[in-house]
Amino acid sequence: MAMQPAEIEALIKAALPDAQVTIEDLAGDGDHYAATVVSEAFRGRSRVQQHQLVYAALRGRMGGELHALALQTSAPA
């Protein structure tokens, strides 16, 4: 079962409450998304650590309900 963009956003915001999240469905199939996530929690962390925080927020859905997620992460300017 495919995930809806609102569900992805809700999971990320539950883990990173201050996050500004933008989700784009890349293929129209509910399996391939791009996400831009801006959160103060990312400040001082490497890009890998930032992505790990987002993947952890998705609670194991990557590779199952969510096939692909292209991530752009950053701390607020």
Short mmCIF file of C-alpha atoms in Angstrom, two decimals:
data_model
loop_
_atom_site.label_atom_id
_atom_site.label_comp_id
_atom_site.label_asym_id
_atom_site.label_seq_id
_atom_site.Cartn_x
_atom_site.Cartn_y
_atom_site.Cartn_z
CA MET A 1 0.00 0.00 0.00
CA ALA A 2 1.42 3.36 -1.06
CA MET A 3 1.94 6.24 1.35
CA GLN A 4 0.22 9.58 0.97
CA PRO A 5 2.30 12.81 1.08
CA ALA A 6 0.39 14.01 4.15
CA GLU A 7 1.32 10.82 6.02
CA ILE A 8 5.01 11.28 5.22
CA GLU A 9 4.85 14.90 6.34
CA ALA A 10 3.03 13.97 9.57
CA LEU A 11 5.62 11.33 10.49
CA ILE A 12 8.50 13.75 9.89
CA LYS A 13 6.81 16.54 11.87
CA ALA A 14 6.06 14.15 14.74
CA ALA A 15 9.79 13.51 15.12
CA LEU A 16 10.94 17.01 14.17
CA PRO A 17 8.16 19.35 15.34
CA ASP A 18 9.81 22.54 14.04
CA ALA A 19 10.38 21.08 10.56
CA GLN A 20 9.26 22.81 7.41
CA VAL A 21 8.42 19.91 5.08
CA THR A 22 7.66 19.92 1.37
CA ILE A 23 6.74 16.63 -0.33
CA GLU A 24 6.60 16.06 -4.09
CA ASP A 25 5.27 12.87 -5.73
CA LEU A 26 7.87 12.23 -8.43
CA ALA A 27 6.14 9.48 -10.39
CA GLY A 28 2.46 9.84 -9.48
CA ASP A 29 2.47 6.33 -8.04
CA GLY A 30 2.65 7.05 -4.31
CA ASP A 31 5.97 5.21 -4.07
CA HIS A 32 8.54 7.74 -5.30
CA TYR A 33 8.78 11.06 -3.49
CA ALA A 34 11.14 13.96 -3.02
CA ALA A 35 11.16 15.72 0.34
CA THR A 36 12.72 18.98 1.42
CA VAL A 37 13.05 19.20 5.20
CA VAL A 38 14.33 22.24 7.09
CA SER A 39 14.81 21.85 10.84
CA GLU A 40 16.91 23.36 13.59
CA ALA A 41 17.65 19.75 14.65
CA PHE A 42 19.95 19.50 11.61
CA ARG A 43 22.27 22.32 12.69
CA GLY A 44 25.80 21.05 13.25
CA ARG A 45 25.02 17.59 11.87
CA SER A 46 26.43 16.01 8.73
CA ARG A 47 24.15 15.42 5.77
CA VAL A 48 24.19 11.68 6.55
CA GLN A 49 23.11 12.35 10.14
CA GLN A 50 20.34 14.67 8.90
CA HIS A 51 19.04 11.99 6.54
CA GLN A 52 19.23 9.37 9.30
CA LEU A 53 16.94 11.56 11.45
CA VAL A 54 14.38 11.72 8.64
CA TYR A 55 14.57 7.98 7.93
CA ALA A 56 14.15 7.26 11.65
CA ALA A 57 11.04 9.48 11.64
CA LEU A 58 9.54 7.26 8.93
CA ARG A 59 9.57 4.32 11.37
CA GLY A 60 10.73 1.55 9.04
CA ARG A 61 8.46 2.40 6.11
CA MET A 62 11.37 2.99 3.71
CA GLY A 63 11.72 0.02 1.40
CA GLY A 64 8.20 -1.14 2.19
CA GLU A 65 5.27 1.25 1.90
CA LEU A 66 7.66 3.94 0.67
CA HIS A 67 9.91 2.74 -2.13
CA ALA A 68 12.04 5.85 -2.77
CA LEU A 69 12.55 9.20 -1.06
CA ALA A 70 14.97 11.78 -2.46
CA LEU A 71 15.95 14.03 0.44
CA GLN A 72 17.15 17.61 0.67
CA THR A 73 17.81 18.60 4.28
CA SER A 74 19.14 21.73 5.93
CA ALA A 75 19.02 23.89 9.04
CA PRO A 76 17.14 27.19 8.79
CA ALA A 77 19.13 30.09 7.34
#
